[in-house]
Amino acid sequence: MAFFKGNTIRAGVLLSFCLVGAAGAAEVNLYTTREPGLIRPLLDAYTAKSGVTVNTVFVEKGLAERVAAEGARSSADLLMTVDIGNLIDLVDRDLAQPVRSPALEAAVPAPLRDAGGRWFALSMRARVLYADKGLADLKAATYESLADPQWKGKVCLRSGQHPYNTALIAAFLVRHGAEKTESWLRGLKANLARKAAGGDRDVARDIAADLCEVGLGNSYYVGLMRSGRGGPDQKKWGEAIKVVLPTFEGGGTHVNVSGAVVAKAAPNRDEAVKLLEYLVSDEAQALYARTDYEYPVKAGAAIDPLLADLGTLTIDTTPLAEIARNRKAASLLVDKVGFDN
Ligand SMILES: [Fe+2]
C-alpha cells in the first residue's frame, strides 16, 4: 500500500483512513505529465488527510491525444500538465469541464485561471535573466532591452520555437504589436553569441564559460542547478551566474504555469474537484511549488529560499489565455526573422 510509504503519518490519520477504506474507499484518477516521483509526496499527504486514493497515470507526451482517444470511457478525472498552451489545448479539444468553486476562485488569481473554470494554474515559473556575475546595474533589466546593440554578440538563448520562448514572444506581441515584436526579434537575433539552441541550463553553462554575458531561462532551473539536484556541473553553472527578474517596460515579469483541468468525462468528478481544491491549499501550494522550485499561485504560500533569493516577483498582467492565443503568430514571426537559423 502506497499509503504506508510516508513516514510522517500520525495514528489518528491512519485510523480515519482505515475507516474510510473499510467503507469502500473513494478514489480519484490523475493523469499527469509531471513526474510522479515529484508529486507523490503531495498526493500521499492528500490521501493521509482525506482517505481518498489517488491513482496516477504518467503520460509523458500526448496527454490530450490520449484522453481524446479514450473518449467517454476514459477513467481520467484530473489532468495535470505544464505550459498554458497545453492547458488551453485540453480546453480547445473539449476535454475539460467547467468547475465553479469558491475555494479555487479565492486561491487562484483571476489571470491565472479560466474565467469559465475550465483550467486552473497551480504553480508558476518566471522567464528570468541569467547574467555574468561581473555585470552591474541589471536591476531594471527589461525584455525589450535585450535587443539593444550594447548586447551585440553577448546573448545566449534556446530556440525561439521552444514553447518557453514562444510564450514570451507571444506576450511581447500582445503588449507591443507585430511590427515592434518583429524588430525586437531581429535585434535579439543580431545579438546572439551562438545559434539559438540547447536548453535553458546551457545558457547558464555558456555564461559560465564566457561564451556570452546574458540570456533567458526559467526560474526553476536556477533552483535545480543551485540546489545540486542536477549534479555538480549544473551546480557550478548555477553559482556562476547572477539572476535578475526582468520585466516588460511598464509591466511585470513574464510567467508560465503548471495547472490542471477536470476531465470532461471524469467518472469521479466531485473527487477531482476536491483534489484540485486541496492542491491550492496553503500546505499543498508550498509543497507542490517546492518540488520543482516553482512559485505558488496562491498569495502568501511559502516559497523555496532559492527562489526567494531572486527577489520579489511582480507578475506581468497580460492574461495567459491571450498569450496562448498568440503563440501561432509568435512562432510565425520567429520563422520570418530566421531566428533559429
Ligand atoms: Fe523545463
GROMACS .gro file of C-alpha atoms and ligand atoms in nm:
model
  342
    1MET     CA    1   0.000   0.000   0.000
    2ALA     CA    2   0.147   0.327  -0.114
    3PHE     CA    3  -0.017   0.487   0.186
    4PHE     CA    4   0.240   0.345   0.425
    5LYS     CA    5   0.532   0.492   0.235
    6GLY     CA    6   0.510   0.825   0.414
    7ASN     CA    7   0.694   0.848   0.741
    8THR     CA    8   0.510   1.142   0.893
    9ILE     CA    9   0.165   0.988   0.916
   10ARG     CA   10   0.008   1.004   1.259
   11ALA     CA   11  -0.203   0.730   1.414
   12GLY     CA   12  -0.527   0.932   1.410
   13VAL     CA   13  -0.497   0.992   1.040
   14LEU     CA   14  -0.421   0.626   0.984
   15LEU     CA   15  -0.733   0.526   1.177
   16SER     CA   16  -0.961   0.754   0.977
   17PHE     CA   17  -0.807   0.622   0.657
   18CYS     CA   18  -0.889   0.266   0.760
   19LEU     CA   19  -1.248   0.357   0.839
   20VAL     CA   20  -1.296   0.521   0.502
   21GLY     CA   21  -1.113   0.232   0.341
   22ALA     CA   22  -1.342  -0.021   0.502
   23ALA     CA   23  -1.650   0.162   0.373
   24GLY     CA   24  -1.532   0.124   0.012
   25ALA     CA   25  -1.268   0.385  -0.048
   26ALA     CA   26  -1.322   0.683  -0.267
   27GLU     CA   27  -1.063   0.727  -0.538
   28VAL     CA   28  -0.958   0.973  -0.800
   29ASN     CA   29  -0.760   0.917  -1.118
   30LEU     CA   30  -0.492   1.167  -1.203
   31TYR     CA   31  -0.332   1.178  -1.546
   32THR     CA   32  -0.015   1.382  -1.526
   33THR     CA   33   0.269   1.489  -1.749
   34ARG     CA   34   0.461   1.582  -1.436
   35GLU     CA   35   0.696   1.321  -1.299
   36PRO     CA   36   0.503   1.110  -1.047
   37GLY     CA   37   0.805   1.093  -0.816
   38LEU     CA   38   0.793   1.468  -0.772
   39ILE     CA   39   0.423   1.496  -0.693
   40ARG     CA   40   0.390   1.168  -0.499
   41PRO     CA   41   0.464   1.322  -0.156
   42LEU     CA   42   0.186   1.572  -0.215
   43LEU     CA   43  -0.063   1.306  -0.322
   44ASP     CA   44   0.032   1.086  -0.026
   45ALA     CA   45  -0.034   1.380   0.204
   46TYR     CA   46  -0.375   1.421   0.044
   47THR     CA   47  -0.457   1.053   0.090
   48ALA     CA   48  -0.346   1.071   0.452
   49LYS     CA   49  -0.576   1.366   0.508
   50SER     CA   50  -0.880   1.261   0.307
   51GLY     CA   51  -0.867   0.883   0.285
   52VAL     CA   52  -0.906   0.915  -0.090
   53THR     CA   53  -0.676   0.702  -0.302
   54VAL     CA   54  -0.507   0.889  -0.585
   55ASN     CA   55  -0.423   0.667  -0.882
   56THR     CA   56  -0.169   0.831  -1.107
   57VAL     CA   57  -0.110   0.770  -1.474
   58PHE     CA   58   0.210   0.929  -1.603
   59VAL     CA   59   0.163   1.046  -1.960
   60GLU     CA   60   0.493   1.196  -2.066
   61LYS     CA   61   0.377   1.305  -2.411
   62GLY     CA   62   0.043   1.331  -2.591
   63LEU     CA   63  -0.185   1.377  -2.290
   64ALA     CA   64  -0.461   1.545  -2.494
   65GLU     CA   65  -0.437   1.282  -2.770
   66ARG     CA   66  -0.463   1.001  -2.518
   67VAL     CA   67  -0.761   1.141  -2.331
   68ALA     CA   68  -0.932   1.223  -2.662
   69ALA     CA   69  -0.874   0.866  -2.784
   70GLU     CA   70  -1.016   0.722  -2.461
   71GLY     CA   71  -1.329   0.933  -2.510
   72ALA     CA   72  -1.626   0.871  -2.283
   73ARG     CA   73  -1.460   0.553  -2.149
   74SER     CA   74  -1.164   0.748  -2.009
   75SER     CA   75  -1.102   0.694  -1.639
   76ALA     CA   76  -0.919   1.027  -1.615
   77ASP     CA   77  -1.064   1.262  -1.354
   78LEU     CA   78  -0.799   1.531  -1.324
   79LEU     CA   79  -0.544   1.621  -1.592
   80MET     CA   80  -0.224   1.793  -1.479
   81THR     CA   81   0.028   1.943  -1.716
   82VAL     CA   82   0.269   2.231  -1.771
   83ASP     CA   83   0.254   2.530  -2.007
   84ILE     CA   84  -0.053   2.740  -2.070
   85GLY     CA   85  -0.054   2.615  -2.430
   86ASN     CA   86  -0.113   2.258  -2.315
   87LEU     CA   87  -0.391   2.364  -2.076
   88ILE     CA   88  -0.565   2.562  -2.348
   89ASP     CA   89  -0.527   2.269  -2.589
   90LEU     CA   90  -0.721   2.049  -2.346
   91VAL     CA   91  -0.997   2.309  -2.335
   92ASP     CA   92  -0.997   2.361  -2.713
   93ARG     CA   93  -1.030   1.986  -2.771
   94ASP     CA   94  -1.332   1.984  -2.541
   95LEU     CA   95  -1.159   1.756  -2.289
   96ALA     CA   96  -1.215   1.982  -1.987
   97GLN     CA   97  -1.531   2.065  -1.796
   98PRO     CA   98  -1.617   2.387  -1.615
   99VAL     CA   99  -1.577   2.396  -1.239
  100ARG     CA  100  -1.731   2.651  -1.006
  101SER     CA  101  -1.555   2.650  -0.671
  102PRO     CA  102  -1.527   2.939  -0.425
  103ALA     CA  103  -1.209   2.777  -0.284
  104LEU     CA  104  -1.042   2.768  -0.626
  105GLU     CA  105  -1.159   3.117  -0.718
  106ALA     CA  106  -1.028   3.259  -0.391
  107ALA     CA  107  -0.690   3.087  -0.414
  108VAL     CA  108  -0.602   3.127  -0.782
  109PRO     CA  109  -0.576   3.489  -0.905
  110ALA     CA  110  -0.808   3.560  -1.199
  111PRO     CA  111  -0.534   3.598  -1.466
  112LEU     CA  112  -0.411   3.250  -1.370
  113ARG     CA  113  -0.735   3.062  -1.433
  114ASP     CA  114  -1.002   3.035  -1.700
  115ALA     CA  115  -1.295   3.270  -1.644
  116GLY     CA  116  -1.519   2.972  -1.726
  117GLY     CA  117  -1.346   2.744  -1.471
  118ARG     CA  118  -1.207   2.506  -1.734
  119TRP     CA  119  -0.841   2.538  -1.633
  120PHE     CA  120  -0.658   2.646  -1.320
  121ALA     CA  121  -0.290   2.727  -1.277
  122LEU     CA  122  -0.126   2.556  -0.979
  123SER     CA  123   0.226   2.695  -0.994
  124MET     CA  124   0.428   2.949  -1.189
  125ARG     CA  125   0.769   2.967  -1.348
  126ALA     CA  126   0.917   3.302  -1.443
  127ARG     CA  127   1.129   3.372  -1.753
  128VAL     CA  128   1.429   3.534  -1.588
  129LEU     CA  129   1.760   3.687  -1.687
  130TYR     CA  130   2.073   3.480  -1.636
  131ALA     CA  131   2.376   3.709  -1.639
  132ASP     CA  132   2.750   3.718  -1.594
  133LYS     CA  133   2.832   3.793  -1.232
  134GLY     CA  134   3.057   4.079  -1.335
  135LEU     CA  135   2.770   4.281  -1.487
  136ALA     CA  136   2.640   4.568  -1.278
  137ASP     CA  137   2.315   4.763  -1.297
  138LEU     CA  138   2.087   4.486  -1.415
  139LYS     CA  139   1.822   4.553  -1.154
  140ALA     CA  140   1.596   4.735  -1.400
  141ALA     CA  141   1.653   4.493  -1.689
  142THR     CA  142   1.371   4.465  -1.940
  143TYR     CA  143   1.294   4.205  -2.206
  144GLU     CA  144   1.285   4.490  -2.458
  145SER     CA  145   1.644   4.596  -2.376
  146LEU     CA  146   1.787   4.256  -2.474
  147ALA     CA  147   1.762   4.374  -2.835
  148ASP     CA  148   1.979   4.682  -2.765
  149PRO     CA  149   2.306   4.694  -2.963
  150GLN     CA  150   2.500   4.703  -2.633
  151TRP     CA  151   2.443   4.326  -2.616
  152LYS     CA  152   2.577   4.251  -2.964
  153GLY     CA  153   2.735   3.904  -2.963
  154LYS     CA  154   2.663   3.865  -2.591
  155VAL     CA  155   2.324   3.690  -2.572
  156CYS     CA  156   2.264   3.315  -2.539
  157LEU     CA  157   1.915   3.168  -2.582
  158ARG     CA  158   1.745   2.841  -2.661
  159SER     CA  159   1.533   2.808  -2.978
  160GLY     CA  160   1.277   3.077  -3.048
  161GLN     CA  161   1.038   2.794  -3.130
  162HIS     CA  162   1.063   2.635  -2.788
  163PRO     CA  163   0.732   2.682  -2.604
  164TYR     CA  164   0.904   2.880  -2.325
  165ASN     CA  165   1.030   3.140  -2.572
  166THR     CA  166   0.724   3.127  -2.795
  167ALA     CA  167   0.507   3.218  -2.496
  168LEU     CA  168   0.739   3.508  -2.409
  169ILE     CA  169   0.734   3.632  -2.769
  170ALA     CA  170   0.354   3.594  -2.773
  171ALA     CA  171   0.336   3.808  -2.457
  172PHE     CA  172   0.558   4.067  -2.630
  173LEU     CA  173   0.322   4.056  -2.929
  174VAL     CA  174   0.014   4.117  -2.714
  175ARG     CA  175   0.187   4.411  -2.548
  176HIS     CA  176   0.361   4.576  -2.843
  177GLY     CA  177   0.201   4.451  -3.166
  178ALA     CA  178   0.352   4.269  -3.464
  179GLU     CA  179   0.577   4.542  -3.605
  180LYS     CA  180   0.761   4.615  -3.281
  181THR     CA  181   0.786   4.246  -3.198
  182GLU     CA  182   0.945   4.171  -3.533
  183SER     CA  183   1.209   4.443  -3.492
  184TRP     CA  184   1.275   4.326  -3.137
  185LEU     CA  185   1.329   3.972  -3.263
  186ARG     CA  186   1.565   4.097  -3.533
  187GLY     CA  187   1.763   4.293  -3.273
  188LEU     CA  188   1.774   3.994  -3.041
  189LYS     CA  189   1.885   3.767  -3.325
  190ALA     CA  190   2.164   4.013  -3.413
  191ASN     CA  191   2.281   3.998  -3.050
  192LEU     CA  192   2.313   3.620  -3.029
  193ALA     CA  193   2.657   3.485  -2.940
  194ARG     CA  194   2.566   3.145  -3.081
  195LYS     CA  195   2.279   2.969  -3.256
  196ALA     CA  196   1.951   2.975  -3.061
  197ALA     CA  197   1.953   2.613  -2.945
  198GLY     CA  198   2.003   2.382  -2.649
  199GLY     CA  199   1.824   2.420  -2.318
  200ASP     CA  200   1.790   2.692  -2.057
  201ARG     CA  201   2.064   2.542  -1.842
  202ASP     CA  202   2.301   2.561  -2.139
  203VAL     CA  203   2.257   2.939  -2.122
  204ALA     CA  204   2.399   2.931  -1.768
  205ARG     CA  205   2.672   2.691  -1.882
  206ASP     CA  206   2.772   2.922  -2.168
  207ILE     CA  207   2.773   3.231  -1.947
  208ALA     CA  208   2.996   3.042  -1.703
  209ALA     CA  209   3.227   2.961  -1.997
  210ASP     CA  210   3.233   3.330  -2.103
  211LEU     CA  211   3.073   3.250  -2.437
  212CYS     CA  212   2.801   3.504  -2.364
  213GLU     CA  213   2.705   3.752  -2.093
  214VAL     CA  214   2.327   3.737  -2.067
  215GLY     CA  215   2.038   3.512  -2.160
  216LEU     CA  216   1.693   3.399  -2.054
  217GLY     CA  217   1.594   3.087  -1.868
  218ASN     CA  218   1.318   2.958  -1.646
  219SER     CA  219   1.335   3.034  -1.276
  220TYR     CA  220   1.301   2.670  -1.169
  221TYR     CA  221   1.625   2.577  -1.344
  222VAL     CA  222   1.801   2.818  -1.108
  223GLY     CA  223   1.671   2.609  -0.818
  224LEU     CA  224   1.753   2.281  -0.991
  225MET     CA  225   2.108   2.397  -1.066
  226ARG     CA  226   2.192   2.574  -0.741
  227SER     CA  227   2.045   2.304  -0.517
  228GLY     CA  228   2.277   2.048  -0.675
  229ARG     CA  229   1.982   1.832  -0.777
  230GLY     CA  230   2.108   1.843  -1.135
  231GLY     CA  231   2.458   1.729  -1.040
  232PRO     CA  232   2.791   1.903  -0.969
  233ASP     CA  233   2.837   2.059  -1.315
  234GLN     CA  234   2.499   2.227  -1.304
  235LYS     CA  235   2.564   2.344  -0.950
  236LYS     CA  236   2.873   2.522  -1.081
  237TRP     CA  237   2.674   2.683  -1.366
  238GLY     CA  238   2.404   2.795  -1.125
  239GLU     CA  239   2.657   2.951  -0.896
  240ALA     CA  240   2.849   3.115  -1.182
  241ILE     CA  241   2.556   3.333  -1.286
  242LYS     CA  242   2.355   3.604  -1.127
  243VAL     CA  243   1.984   3.602  -1.175
  244VAL     CA  244   1.759   3.903  -1.219
  245LEU     CA  245   1.382   3.920  -1.262
  246PRO     CA  246   1.339   4.127  -1.579
  247THR     CA  247   1.012   4.298  -1.667
  248PHE     CA  248   0.838   4.431  -1.972
  249GLU     CA  249   0.871   4.811  -1.992
  250GLY     CA  250   0.594   4.937  -1.769
  251GLY     CA  251   0.486   4.581  -1.691
  252GLY     CA  252   0.593   4.278  -1.492
  253THR     CA  253   0.785   3.955  -1.532
  254HIS     CA  254   0.659   3.700  -1.785
  255VAL     CA  255   0.539   3.380  -1.622
  256ASN     CA  256   0.415   3.048  -1.748
  257VAL     CA  257   0.231   2.794  -1.538
  258SER     CA  258   0.165   2.437  -1.450
  259GLY     CA  259  -0.200   2.362  -1.398
  260ALA     CA  260  -0.489   2.123  -1.414
  261VAL     CA  261  -0.831   2.069  -1.564
  262VAL     CA  262  -1.117   1.845  -1.455
  263ALA     CA  263  -1.166   1.594  -1.736
  264LYS     CA  264  -1.489   1.624  -1.929
  265ALA     CA  265  -1.566   1.253  -1.888
  266ALA     CA  266  -1.441   1.233  -1.527
  267PRO     CA  267  -1.605   0.931  -1.358
  268ASN     CA  268  -1.518   1.080  -1.016
  269ARG     CA  269  -1.588   1.445  -1.083
  270ASP     CA  270  -1.650   1.550  -0.723
  271GLU     CA  271  -1.329   1.385  -0.609
  272ALA     CA  272  -1.140   1.561  -0.888
  273VAL     CA  273  -1.268   1.899  -0.769
  274LYS     CA  274  -1.178   1.815  -0.408
  275LEU     CA  275  -0.825   1.716  -0.507
  276LEU     CA  276  -0.792   2.036  -0.709
  277GLU     CA  277  -0.911   2.235  -0.407
  278TYR     CA  278  -0.653   2.058  -0.193
  279LEU     CA  279  -0.382   2.148  -0.444
  280VAL     CA  280  -0.448   2.519  -0.386
  281SER     CA  281  -0.447   2.493  -0.005
  282ASP     CA  282  -0.159   2.671   0.171
  283GLU     CA  283   0.002   2.343   0.264
  284ALA     CA  284  -0.018   2.186  -0.081
  285GLN     CA  285   0.082   2.505  -0.261
  286ALA     CA  286   0.404   2.528  -0.062
  287LEU     CA  287   0.479   2.159  -0.112
  288TYR     CA  288   0.382   2.148  -0.479
  289ALA     CA  289   0.579   2.459  -0.570
  290ARG     CA  290   0.885   2.340  -0.382
  291THR     CA  291   0.905   2.002  -0.550
  292ASP     CA  292   1.023   2.176  -0.866
  293TYR     CA  293   1.136   2.519  -0.744
  294GLU     CA  294   0.826   2.692  -0.876
  295TYR     CA  295   0.625   2.984  -0.744
  296PRO     CA  296   0.294   2.903  -0.575
  297VAL     CA  297  -0.007   3.071  -0.737
  298LYS     CA  298  -0.171   3.134  -0.401
  299ALA     CA  299  -0.066   3.460  -0.238
  300GLY     CA  300   0.114   3.403   0.089
  301ALA     CA  301   0.205   3.036   0.030
  302ALA     CA  302   0.567   2.965   0.126
  303ILE     CA  303   0.830   2.972  -0.149
  304ASP     CA  304   1.164   2.796  -0.160
  305PRO     CA  305   1.456   3.006  -0.026
  306LEU     CA  306   1.641   2.958  -0.358
  307LEU     CA  307   1.353   3.139  -0.530
  308ALA     CA  308   1.307   3.395  -0.255
  309ASP     CA  309   1.672   3.489  -0.313
  310LEU     CA  310   1.588   3.607  -0.664
  311GLY     CA  311   1.380   3.897  -0.530
  312THR     CA  312   1.013   3.981  -0.538
  313LEU     CA  313   0.826   3.854  -0.840
  314THR     CA  314   0.588   4.105  -0.997
  315ILE     CA  315   0.381   3.906  -1.244
  316ASP     CA  316   0.306   4.059  -1.582
  317THR     CA  317  -0.070   4.103  -1.603
  318THR     CA  318  -0.120   4.007  -1.968
  319PRO     CA  319  -0.383   3.730  -1.944
  320LEU     CA  320  -0.233   3.387  -2.006
  321ALA     CA  321  -0.521   3.292  -2.231
  322GLU     CA  322  -0.439   3.587  -2.457
  323ILE     CA  323  -0.072   3.484  -2.464
  324ALA     CA  324  -0.175   3.131  -2.561
  325ARG     CA  325  -0.389   3.263  -2.847
  326ASN     CA  326  -0.087   3.448  -2.989
  327ARG     CA  327   0.156   3.153  -2.987
  328LYS     CA  328   0.100   3.073  -3.352
  329ALA     CA  329   0.161   3.433  -3.461
  330ALA     CA  330   0.473   3.443  -3.243
  331SER     CA  331   0.601   3.122  -3.398
  332LEU     CA  332   0.547   3.262  -3.748
  333LEU     CA  333   0.749   3.573  -3.659
  334VAL     CA  334   1.033   3.354  -3.527
  335ASP     CA  335   1.043   3.185  -3.869
  336LYS     CA  336   1.005   3.512  -4.057
  337VAL     CA  337   1.318   3.664  -3.900
  338GLY     CA  338   1.507   3.333  -3.925
  339PHE     CA  339   1.568   3.345  -3.550
  340ASP     CA  340   1.682   2.984  -3.519
  341ASN     CA  341   1.890   2.973  -3.838
  342FE      FE  342   1.164   2.287  -1.849
   0.00000   0.00000   0.00000
